[in-house]
Coordinates of C-alpha atoms and ligand atoms in Angstrom, one line a residue:
X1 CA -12.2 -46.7 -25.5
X2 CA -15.6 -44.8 -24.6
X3 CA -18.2 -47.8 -24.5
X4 CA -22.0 -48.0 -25.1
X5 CA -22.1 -48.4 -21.3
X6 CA -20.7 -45.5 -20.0
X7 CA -22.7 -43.2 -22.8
X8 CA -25.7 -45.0 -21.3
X9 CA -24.9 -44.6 -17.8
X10 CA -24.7 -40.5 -18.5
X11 CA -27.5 -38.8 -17.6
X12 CA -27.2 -34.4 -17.8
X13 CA -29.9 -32.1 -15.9
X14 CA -29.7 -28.5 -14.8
X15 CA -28.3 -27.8 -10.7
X16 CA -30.5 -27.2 -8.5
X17 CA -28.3 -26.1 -5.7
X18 CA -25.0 -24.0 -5.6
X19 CA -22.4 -27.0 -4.6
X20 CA -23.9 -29.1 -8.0
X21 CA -22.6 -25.9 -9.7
X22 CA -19.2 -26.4 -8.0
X23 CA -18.5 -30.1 -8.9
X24 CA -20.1 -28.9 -12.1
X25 CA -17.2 -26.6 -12.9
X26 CA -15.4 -29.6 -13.9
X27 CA -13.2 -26.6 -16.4
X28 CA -11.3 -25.5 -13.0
X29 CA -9.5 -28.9 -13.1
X30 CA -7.6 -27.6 -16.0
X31 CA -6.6 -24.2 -15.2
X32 CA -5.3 -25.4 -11.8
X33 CA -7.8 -24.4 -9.6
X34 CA -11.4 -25.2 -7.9
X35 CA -14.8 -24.2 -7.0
X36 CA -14.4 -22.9 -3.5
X37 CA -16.4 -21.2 -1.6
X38 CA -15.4 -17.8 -2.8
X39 CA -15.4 -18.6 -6.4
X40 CA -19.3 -19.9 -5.7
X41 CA -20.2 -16.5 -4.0
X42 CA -19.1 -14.6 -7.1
X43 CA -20.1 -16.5 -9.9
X44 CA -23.9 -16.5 -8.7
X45 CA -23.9 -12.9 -8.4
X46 CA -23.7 -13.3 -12.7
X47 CA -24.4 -16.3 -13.0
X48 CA -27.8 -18.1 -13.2
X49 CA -27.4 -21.4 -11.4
X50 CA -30.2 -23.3 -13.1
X51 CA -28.0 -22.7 -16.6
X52 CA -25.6 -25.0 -15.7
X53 CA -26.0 -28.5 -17.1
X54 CA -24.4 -31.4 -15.1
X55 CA -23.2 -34.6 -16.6
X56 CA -23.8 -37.3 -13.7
X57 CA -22.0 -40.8 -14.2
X58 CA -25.1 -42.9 -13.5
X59 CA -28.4 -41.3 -11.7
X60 CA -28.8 -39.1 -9.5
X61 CA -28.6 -38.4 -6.4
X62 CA -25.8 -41.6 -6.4
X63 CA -23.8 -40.5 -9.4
X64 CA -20.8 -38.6 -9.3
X65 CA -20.8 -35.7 -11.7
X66 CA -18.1 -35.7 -14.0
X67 CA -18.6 -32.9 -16.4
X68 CA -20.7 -29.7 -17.5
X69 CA -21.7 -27.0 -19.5
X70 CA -23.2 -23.3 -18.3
X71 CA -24.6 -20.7 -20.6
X72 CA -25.0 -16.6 -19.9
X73 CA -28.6 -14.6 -20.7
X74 CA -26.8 -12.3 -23.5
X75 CA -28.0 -9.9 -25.6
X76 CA -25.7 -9.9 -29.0
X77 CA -25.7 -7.1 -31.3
X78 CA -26.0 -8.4 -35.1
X79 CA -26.7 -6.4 -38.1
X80 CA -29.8 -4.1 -38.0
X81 CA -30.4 -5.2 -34.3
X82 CA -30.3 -7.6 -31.4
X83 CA -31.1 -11.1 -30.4
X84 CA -31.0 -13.3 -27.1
X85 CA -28.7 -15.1 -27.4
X86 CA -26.9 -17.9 -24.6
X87 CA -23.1 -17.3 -24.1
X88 CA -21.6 -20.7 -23.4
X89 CA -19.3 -21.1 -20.7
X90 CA -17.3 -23.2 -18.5
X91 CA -17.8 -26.1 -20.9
X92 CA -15.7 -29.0 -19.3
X93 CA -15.6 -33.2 -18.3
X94 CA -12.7 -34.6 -15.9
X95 CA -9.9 -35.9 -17.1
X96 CA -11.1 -39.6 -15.6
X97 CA -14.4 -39.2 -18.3
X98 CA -12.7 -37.8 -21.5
X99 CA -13.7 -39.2 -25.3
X100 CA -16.9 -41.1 -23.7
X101 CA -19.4 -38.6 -25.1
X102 CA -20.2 -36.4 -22.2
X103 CA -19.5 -33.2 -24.1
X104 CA -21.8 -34.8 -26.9
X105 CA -24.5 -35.5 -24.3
X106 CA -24.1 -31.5 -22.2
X107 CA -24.2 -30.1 -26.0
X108 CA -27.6 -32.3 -26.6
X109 CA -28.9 -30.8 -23.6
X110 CA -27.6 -27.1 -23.6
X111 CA -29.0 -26.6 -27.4
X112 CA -32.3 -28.2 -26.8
X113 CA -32.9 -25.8 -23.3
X114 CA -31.4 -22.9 -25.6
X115 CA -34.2 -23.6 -28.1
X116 CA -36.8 -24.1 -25.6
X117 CA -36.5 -20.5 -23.8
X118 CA -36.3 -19.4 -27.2
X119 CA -32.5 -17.6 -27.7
X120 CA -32.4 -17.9 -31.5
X121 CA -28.4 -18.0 -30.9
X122 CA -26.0 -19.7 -29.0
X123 CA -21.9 -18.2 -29.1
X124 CA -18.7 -18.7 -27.1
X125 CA -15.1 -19.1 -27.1
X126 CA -13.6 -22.1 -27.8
X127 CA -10.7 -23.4 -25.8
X128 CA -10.0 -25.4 -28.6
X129 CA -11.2 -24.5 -32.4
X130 CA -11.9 -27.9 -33.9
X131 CA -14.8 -29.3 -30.9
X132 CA -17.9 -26.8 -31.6
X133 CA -18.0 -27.5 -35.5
X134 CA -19.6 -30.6 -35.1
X135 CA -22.0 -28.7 -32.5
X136 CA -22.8 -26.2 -35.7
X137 CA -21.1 -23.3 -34.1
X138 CA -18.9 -21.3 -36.7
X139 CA -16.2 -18.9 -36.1
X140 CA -18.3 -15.4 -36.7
X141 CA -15.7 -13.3 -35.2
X142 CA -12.1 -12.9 -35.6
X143 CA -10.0 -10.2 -32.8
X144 CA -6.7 -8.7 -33.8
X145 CA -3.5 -8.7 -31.5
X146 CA -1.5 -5.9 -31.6
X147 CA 2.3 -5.3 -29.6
X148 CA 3.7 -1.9 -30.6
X149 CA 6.6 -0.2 -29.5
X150 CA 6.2 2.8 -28.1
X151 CA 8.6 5.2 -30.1
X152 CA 6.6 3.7 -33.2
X153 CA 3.1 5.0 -32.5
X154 CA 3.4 8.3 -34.2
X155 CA -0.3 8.6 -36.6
X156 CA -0.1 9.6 -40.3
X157 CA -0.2 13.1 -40.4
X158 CA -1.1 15.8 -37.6
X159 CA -3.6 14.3 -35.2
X160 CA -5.3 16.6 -32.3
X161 CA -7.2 14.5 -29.9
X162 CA -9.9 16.3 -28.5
X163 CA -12.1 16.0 -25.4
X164 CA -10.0 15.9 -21.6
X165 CA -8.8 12.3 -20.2
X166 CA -9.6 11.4 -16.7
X167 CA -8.5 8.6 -14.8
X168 CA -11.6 7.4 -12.3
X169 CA -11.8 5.2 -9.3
X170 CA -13.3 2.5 -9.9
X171 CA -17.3 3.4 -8.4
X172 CA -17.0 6.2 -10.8
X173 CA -16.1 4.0 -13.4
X174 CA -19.0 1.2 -12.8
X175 CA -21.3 4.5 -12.8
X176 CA -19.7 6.1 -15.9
X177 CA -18.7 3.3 -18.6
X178 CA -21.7 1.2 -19.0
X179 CA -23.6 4.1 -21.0
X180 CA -20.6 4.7 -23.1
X181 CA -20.3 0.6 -23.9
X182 CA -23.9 0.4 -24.6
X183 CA -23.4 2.9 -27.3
X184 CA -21.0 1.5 -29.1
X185 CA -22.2 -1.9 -28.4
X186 CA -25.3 -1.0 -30.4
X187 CA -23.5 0.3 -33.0
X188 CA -21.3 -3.0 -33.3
X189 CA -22.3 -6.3 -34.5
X190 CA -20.9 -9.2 -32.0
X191 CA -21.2 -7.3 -29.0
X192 CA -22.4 -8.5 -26.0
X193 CA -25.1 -6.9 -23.5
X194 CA -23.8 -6.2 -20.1
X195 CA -25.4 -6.1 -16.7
X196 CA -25.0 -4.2 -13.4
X197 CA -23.8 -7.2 -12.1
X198 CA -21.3 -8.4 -14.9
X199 CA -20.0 -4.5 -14.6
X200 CA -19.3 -5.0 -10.8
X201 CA -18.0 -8.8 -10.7
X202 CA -16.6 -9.6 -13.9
X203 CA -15.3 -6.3 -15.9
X204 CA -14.4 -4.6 -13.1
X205 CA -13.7 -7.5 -11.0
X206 CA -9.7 -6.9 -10.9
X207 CA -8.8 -10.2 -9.1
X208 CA -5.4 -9.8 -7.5
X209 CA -4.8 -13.6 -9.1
X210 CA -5.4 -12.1 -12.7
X211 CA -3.0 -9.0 -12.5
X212 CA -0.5 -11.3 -14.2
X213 CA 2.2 -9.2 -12.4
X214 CA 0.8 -6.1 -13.4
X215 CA -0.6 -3.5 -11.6
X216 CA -4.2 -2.7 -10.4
X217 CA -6.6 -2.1 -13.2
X218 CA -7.0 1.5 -14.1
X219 CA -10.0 3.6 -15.6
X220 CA -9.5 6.6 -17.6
X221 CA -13.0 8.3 -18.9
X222 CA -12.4 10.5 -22.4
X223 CA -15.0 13.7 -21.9
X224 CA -16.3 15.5 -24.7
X225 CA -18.6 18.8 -24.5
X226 CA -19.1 17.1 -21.1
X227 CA -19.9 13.9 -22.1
X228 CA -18.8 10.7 -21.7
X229 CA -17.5 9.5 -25.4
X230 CA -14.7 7.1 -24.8
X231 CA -13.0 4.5 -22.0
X232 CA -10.5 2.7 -21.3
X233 CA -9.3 -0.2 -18.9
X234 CA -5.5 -1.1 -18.5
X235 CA -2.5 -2.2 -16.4
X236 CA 0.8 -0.7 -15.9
X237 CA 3.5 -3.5 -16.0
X238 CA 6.1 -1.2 -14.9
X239 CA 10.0 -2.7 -15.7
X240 CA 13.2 -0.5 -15.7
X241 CA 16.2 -2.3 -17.1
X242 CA 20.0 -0.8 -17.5
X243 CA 18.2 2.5 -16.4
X244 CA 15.7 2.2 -19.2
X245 CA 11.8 1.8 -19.0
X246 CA 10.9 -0.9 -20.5
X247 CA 7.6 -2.0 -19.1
X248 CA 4.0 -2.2 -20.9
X249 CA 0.6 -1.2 -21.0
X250 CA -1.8 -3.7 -21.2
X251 CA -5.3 -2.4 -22.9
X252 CA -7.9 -4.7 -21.6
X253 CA -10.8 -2.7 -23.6
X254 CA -10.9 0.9 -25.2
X255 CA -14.0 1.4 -26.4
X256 CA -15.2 5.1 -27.7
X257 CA -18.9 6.0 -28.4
X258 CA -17.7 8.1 -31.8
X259 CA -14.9 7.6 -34.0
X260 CA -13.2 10.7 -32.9
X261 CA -13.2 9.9 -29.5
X262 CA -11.9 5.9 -30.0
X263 CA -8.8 7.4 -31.9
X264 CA -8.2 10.1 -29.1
X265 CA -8.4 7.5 -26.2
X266 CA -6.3 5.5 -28.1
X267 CA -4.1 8.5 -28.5
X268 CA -3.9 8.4 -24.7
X269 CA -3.3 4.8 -24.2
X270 CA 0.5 5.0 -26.8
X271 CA 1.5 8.3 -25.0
X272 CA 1.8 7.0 -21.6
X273 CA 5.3 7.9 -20.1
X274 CA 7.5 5.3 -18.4
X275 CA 6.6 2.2 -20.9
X276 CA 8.1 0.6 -24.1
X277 CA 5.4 -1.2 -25.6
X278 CA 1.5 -1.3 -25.8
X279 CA -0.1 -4.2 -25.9
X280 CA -3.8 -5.4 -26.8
X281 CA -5.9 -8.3 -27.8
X282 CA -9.3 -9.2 -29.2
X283 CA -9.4 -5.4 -31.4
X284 CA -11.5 -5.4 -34.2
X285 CA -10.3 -6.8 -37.6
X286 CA -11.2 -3.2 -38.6
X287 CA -9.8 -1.4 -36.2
X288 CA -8.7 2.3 -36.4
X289 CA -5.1 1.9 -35.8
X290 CA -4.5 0.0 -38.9
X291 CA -5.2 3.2 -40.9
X292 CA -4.1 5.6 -38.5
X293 CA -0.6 4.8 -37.2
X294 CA 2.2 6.5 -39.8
X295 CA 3.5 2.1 -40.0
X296 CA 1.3 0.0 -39.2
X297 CA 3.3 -3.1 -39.8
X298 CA 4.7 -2.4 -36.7
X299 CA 1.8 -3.0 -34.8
X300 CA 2.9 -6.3 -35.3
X301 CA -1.1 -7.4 -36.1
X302 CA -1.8 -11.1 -35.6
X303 CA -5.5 -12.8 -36.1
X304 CA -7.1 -15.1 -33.9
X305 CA -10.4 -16.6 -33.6
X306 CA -12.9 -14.8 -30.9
X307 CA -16.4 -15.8 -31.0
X308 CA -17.8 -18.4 -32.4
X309 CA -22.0 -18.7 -33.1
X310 CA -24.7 -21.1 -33.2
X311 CA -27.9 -20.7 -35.1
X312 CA -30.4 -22.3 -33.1
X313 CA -33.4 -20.9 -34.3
X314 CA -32.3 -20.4 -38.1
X315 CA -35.6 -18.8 -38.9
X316 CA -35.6 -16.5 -35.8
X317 CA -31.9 -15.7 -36.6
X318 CA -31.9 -14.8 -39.5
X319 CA -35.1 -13.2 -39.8
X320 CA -34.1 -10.8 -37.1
X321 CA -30.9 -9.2 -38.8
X322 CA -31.1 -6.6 -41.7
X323 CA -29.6 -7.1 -45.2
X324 CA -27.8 -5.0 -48.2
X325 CA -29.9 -4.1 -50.8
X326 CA -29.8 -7.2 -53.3
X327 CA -31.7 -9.7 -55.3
X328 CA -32.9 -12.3 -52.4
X329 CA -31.6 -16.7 -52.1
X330 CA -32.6 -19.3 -51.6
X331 CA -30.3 -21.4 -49.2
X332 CA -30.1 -25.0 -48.3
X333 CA -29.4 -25.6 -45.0
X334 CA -27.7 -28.6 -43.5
X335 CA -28.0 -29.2 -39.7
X336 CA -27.1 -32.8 -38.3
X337 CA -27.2 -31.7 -35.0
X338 CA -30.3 -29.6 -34.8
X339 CA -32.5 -31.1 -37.4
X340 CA -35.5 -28.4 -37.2
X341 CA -33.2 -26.1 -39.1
X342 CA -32.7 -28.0 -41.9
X343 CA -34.4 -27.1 -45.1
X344 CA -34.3 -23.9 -47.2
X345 CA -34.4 -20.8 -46.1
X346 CA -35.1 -17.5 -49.0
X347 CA -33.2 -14.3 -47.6
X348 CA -34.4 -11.2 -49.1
X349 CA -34.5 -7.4 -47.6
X350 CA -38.1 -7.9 -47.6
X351 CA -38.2 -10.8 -45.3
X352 CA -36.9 -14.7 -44.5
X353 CA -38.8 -17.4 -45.1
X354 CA -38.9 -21.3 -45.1
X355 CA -39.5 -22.2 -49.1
X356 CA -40.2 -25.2 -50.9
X357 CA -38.4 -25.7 -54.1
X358 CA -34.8 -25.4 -55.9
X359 CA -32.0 -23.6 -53.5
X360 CA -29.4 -21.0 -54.9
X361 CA -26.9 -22.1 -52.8
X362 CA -26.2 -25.1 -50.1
X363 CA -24.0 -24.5 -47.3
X364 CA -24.2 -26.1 -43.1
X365 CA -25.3 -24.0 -40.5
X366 CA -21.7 -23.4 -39.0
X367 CA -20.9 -21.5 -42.1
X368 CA -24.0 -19.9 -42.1
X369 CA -22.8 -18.8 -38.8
X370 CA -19.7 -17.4 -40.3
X371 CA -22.0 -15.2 -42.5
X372 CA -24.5 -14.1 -39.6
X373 CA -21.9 -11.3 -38.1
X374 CA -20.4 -9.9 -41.4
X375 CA -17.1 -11.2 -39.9
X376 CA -16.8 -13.7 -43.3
X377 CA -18.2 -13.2 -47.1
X378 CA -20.1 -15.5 -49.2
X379 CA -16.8 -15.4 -51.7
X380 CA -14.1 -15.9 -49.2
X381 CA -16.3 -19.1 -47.7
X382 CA -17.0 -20.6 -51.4
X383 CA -13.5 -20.0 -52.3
X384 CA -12.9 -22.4 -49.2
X385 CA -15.8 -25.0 -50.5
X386 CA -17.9 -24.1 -47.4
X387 CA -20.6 -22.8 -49.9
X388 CA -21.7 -24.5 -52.9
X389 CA -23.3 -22.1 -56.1
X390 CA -26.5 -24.0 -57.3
X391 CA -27.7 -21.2 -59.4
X392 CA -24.6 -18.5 -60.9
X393 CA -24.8 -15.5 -59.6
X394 CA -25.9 -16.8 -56.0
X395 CA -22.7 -16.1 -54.3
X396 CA -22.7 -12.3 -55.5
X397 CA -26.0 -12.1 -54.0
X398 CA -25.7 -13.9 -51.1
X399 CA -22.4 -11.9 -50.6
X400 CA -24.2 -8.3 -50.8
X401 CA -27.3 -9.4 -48.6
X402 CA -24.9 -10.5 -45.8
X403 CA -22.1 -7.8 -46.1
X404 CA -22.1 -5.6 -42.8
X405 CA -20.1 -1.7 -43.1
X406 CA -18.1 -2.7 -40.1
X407 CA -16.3 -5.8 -38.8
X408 CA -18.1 -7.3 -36.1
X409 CA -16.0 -7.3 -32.7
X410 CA -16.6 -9.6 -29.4
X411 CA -14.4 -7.5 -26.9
X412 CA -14.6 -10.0 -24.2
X413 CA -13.9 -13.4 -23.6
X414 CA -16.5 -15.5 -21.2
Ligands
COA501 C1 -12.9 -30.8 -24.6 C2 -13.8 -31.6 -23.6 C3 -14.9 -30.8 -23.1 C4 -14.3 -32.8 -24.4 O1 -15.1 -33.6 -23.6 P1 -15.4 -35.2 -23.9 O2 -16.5 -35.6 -23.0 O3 -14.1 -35.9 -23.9 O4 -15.9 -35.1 -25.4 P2 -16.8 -36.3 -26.1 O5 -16.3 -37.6 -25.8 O6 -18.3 -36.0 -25.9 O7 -16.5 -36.0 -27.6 C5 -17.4 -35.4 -28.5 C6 -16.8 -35.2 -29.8 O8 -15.8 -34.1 -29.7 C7 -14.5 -34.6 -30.1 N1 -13.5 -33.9 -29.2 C8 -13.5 -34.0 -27.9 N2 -12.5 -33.3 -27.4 C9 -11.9 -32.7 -28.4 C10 -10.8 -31.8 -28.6 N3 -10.1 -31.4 -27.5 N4 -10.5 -31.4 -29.8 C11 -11.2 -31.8 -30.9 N5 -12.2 -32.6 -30.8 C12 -12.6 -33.1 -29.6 C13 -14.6 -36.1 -29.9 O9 -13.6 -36.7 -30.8 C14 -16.0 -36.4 -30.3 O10 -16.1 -36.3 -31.7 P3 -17.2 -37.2 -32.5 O11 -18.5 -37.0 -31.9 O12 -17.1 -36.7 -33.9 O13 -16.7 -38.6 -32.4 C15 -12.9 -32.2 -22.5 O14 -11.8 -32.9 -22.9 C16 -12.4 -31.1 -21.6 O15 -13.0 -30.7 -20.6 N6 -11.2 -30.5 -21.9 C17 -10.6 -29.5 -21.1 C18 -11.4 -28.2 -21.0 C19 -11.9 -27.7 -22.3 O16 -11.2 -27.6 -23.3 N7 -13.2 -27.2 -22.3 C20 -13.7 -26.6 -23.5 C21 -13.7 -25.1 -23.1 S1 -14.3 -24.1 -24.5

């Protein structure tokens, strides 16, 4: 039974020195493995060390540390623009500390440094959908999963792909695909910034250990009037059985700069001899395959939550997205956990500002999160009783200022 004791007795600061960051990575517990020496080297070559939060049991330097919570430097894409935001990561507390209020107390400490280096917005992926409400993190992106079988792939109608695939080693690749991600990452709400660094040690890492019995990772390059347009990163999971392929392809990311060039390296990635299926996560709610393949219920499409946002700043947030051309709102904001948010907030394509007065609509900050991306409308929330109308009409509006032309898409889990 967590105790006033023990929530007394926790005290969180930032490391200071690489092996706080290992006990710190209390996560690794639970997915069977630890912070050695190896996994030290390569997480501080993306990772800042003074973003991770410890949670000591009692003071330091005496206390054991039992728990903690690390954050990226991201930049996400949002509608009309970009924002720093803090990608929340390795969020975990030992299974001797559970249910005492050390995730409350790493939370407490992550938003209020989050705030104080000025990222309007925090985001992450949730182990486990039900902890981060509380937090006021909503879900703001959903992924698709596809499984297709390769003799089902065929497009509606005649397709010709254009440009000339290329499969690259992987120095060409970490030369070649960052332009072509940045491109489409601008174009794409819920994208994610990437460095140098993230390119060489995380996307193009290709850990032996995460292979999952499939081969090495492999880099093909789409070129266009000799261009660049389209990439994309898969395994071979080769199988034969009775004399039959019936292995996979596993797309870890396809990502084209143009909508031609996304459906021709897609084109690519359902032709490849030697395999039965095709298999993908984390696409787009939108994505082109679910209008271009001849039957689509095939794909065997299943949604599941991807990224999941936190307004920090809600003024800063909100004021730094565009909006659809609409009669502004007012909104009433309720934030237990961040109380400088609270208030209301008018949205209009000329501006946000805090107001004084009658609100349109009232609604918490998680489901204002929802909104933020375009990955949820103002009707499907108030349908759900996450938005309540004060003033009729106010959901229409609210539904039209918010409303983005494409899904917004988080490619990556981090
Ligand atoms: C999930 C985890 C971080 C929770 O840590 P904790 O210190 O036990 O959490 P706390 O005691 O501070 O609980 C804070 C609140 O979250 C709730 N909560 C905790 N774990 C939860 C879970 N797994 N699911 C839903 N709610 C949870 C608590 O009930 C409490 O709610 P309340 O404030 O409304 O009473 C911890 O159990 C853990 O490390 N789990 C395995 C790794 C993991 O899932 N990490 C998250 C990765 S995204």
């Amino acid at each position: 039974m967590p105790s006033d004791s023990i929530k007394r007795r926790v005290t969180v600061k930032p490391c200071e020195h690489p092996s706080e960051l290992a006990r710190a990575a209390a996560i690794l517990h639970y997915f069977g493995g630890e912070a050695d020496q190896a996994w030290l080297d390569r997480w501080l070559r993306f990772f800042e060390l003074e973003r991770m939060h410890a949670a000591y049991d009692g003071s330091p330097p005496d206390a054991a540390i039992v728990g903690g919570a690390g954050a990226f430097s991201f930049e996400l894409t949002i509608p009309g623009g970009a924002v720093r935001a803090a990608g929340v990561t390795v969020v975990g507390v030992l299974p001797t500390h559970r249910r005492r209020g050390v995730l409350h107390a790493l939370m407490r400490a992550q938003l209020d440094d989050v705030r104080s280096r000025g990222e309007p917005v925090a985001c992450l992926w949730a182990s486990e959908e039900t902890i981060y409400v509380r937090y006021g993190y909503g879900l703001a992106v959903s992924g698709l999963e596809m499984s297709l079988a390769r003799g089902d792939s065929a497009f509606r109608g005649r397709f010709e792909p254009i440009g000339q695939t290329r499969l690259v080693a992987r120095g060409e690749a970490l030369a070649l695909l960052p332009e072509v991600y940045d491109r489409a990452r601008r174009q794409t709400p819920g994208m994610l910034a990437r460095s140098p660094a993230w390119w060489e040690h995380r996307r193009l890492a290709d850990l032996p250990e995460r292979r999952g019995g499939g081969g090495p990772l492999q880099h093909v390059v789409l070129e266009v009037d000799g261009q660049i347009d389209a990439y994309a990163l898969y395994r071979m999971h080769f199988k034969i059985e009775h004399g039959s392929p019936c292995g996979k392809v596993e797309v870890l990311e396809a990502v084209g700069a143009t909508p031609e060039a996304t459906r021709s390296i897609w084109r690519y990635l359902l032709d490849i001899d030697w395999t039965a299926r095709i298999e993908a996560a984390a696409l787009p709610t939108d994505h082109v395959l679910r209008t271009l393949l001849a039957s689509p219920r095939r794909a065997g499409f299943r949604l599941h939550d991807t990224l999941f946002v936190r307004l920090v700043d809600v003024g800063a947030a909100l004021s730094a997205r565009s909006y659809g051309a609409a009669e502004s709102v007012v909104l009433d904001v309720r934030d237990d956990f961040c109380e400088h948010n609270r208030g209301r907030w008018r949205i209009g394509t000329d501006g946000v500002r805090r107001v004084d007065g009658d609100a349109d609509l009232a609604l918490d900050v998680s489901t204002l999160a929802s909104l933020y991306l375009g990955g949820f409308g103002a009707f499907e929330l108030a349908r759900a009783g996450q938005i309540e109308e004060r003033t009729e009409g106010a959901i229409a509006r609210a539904d039209a200022l918010f409303r983005t032309d494409r899904a917004p898409w988080c490619p990556e889990i981090f």
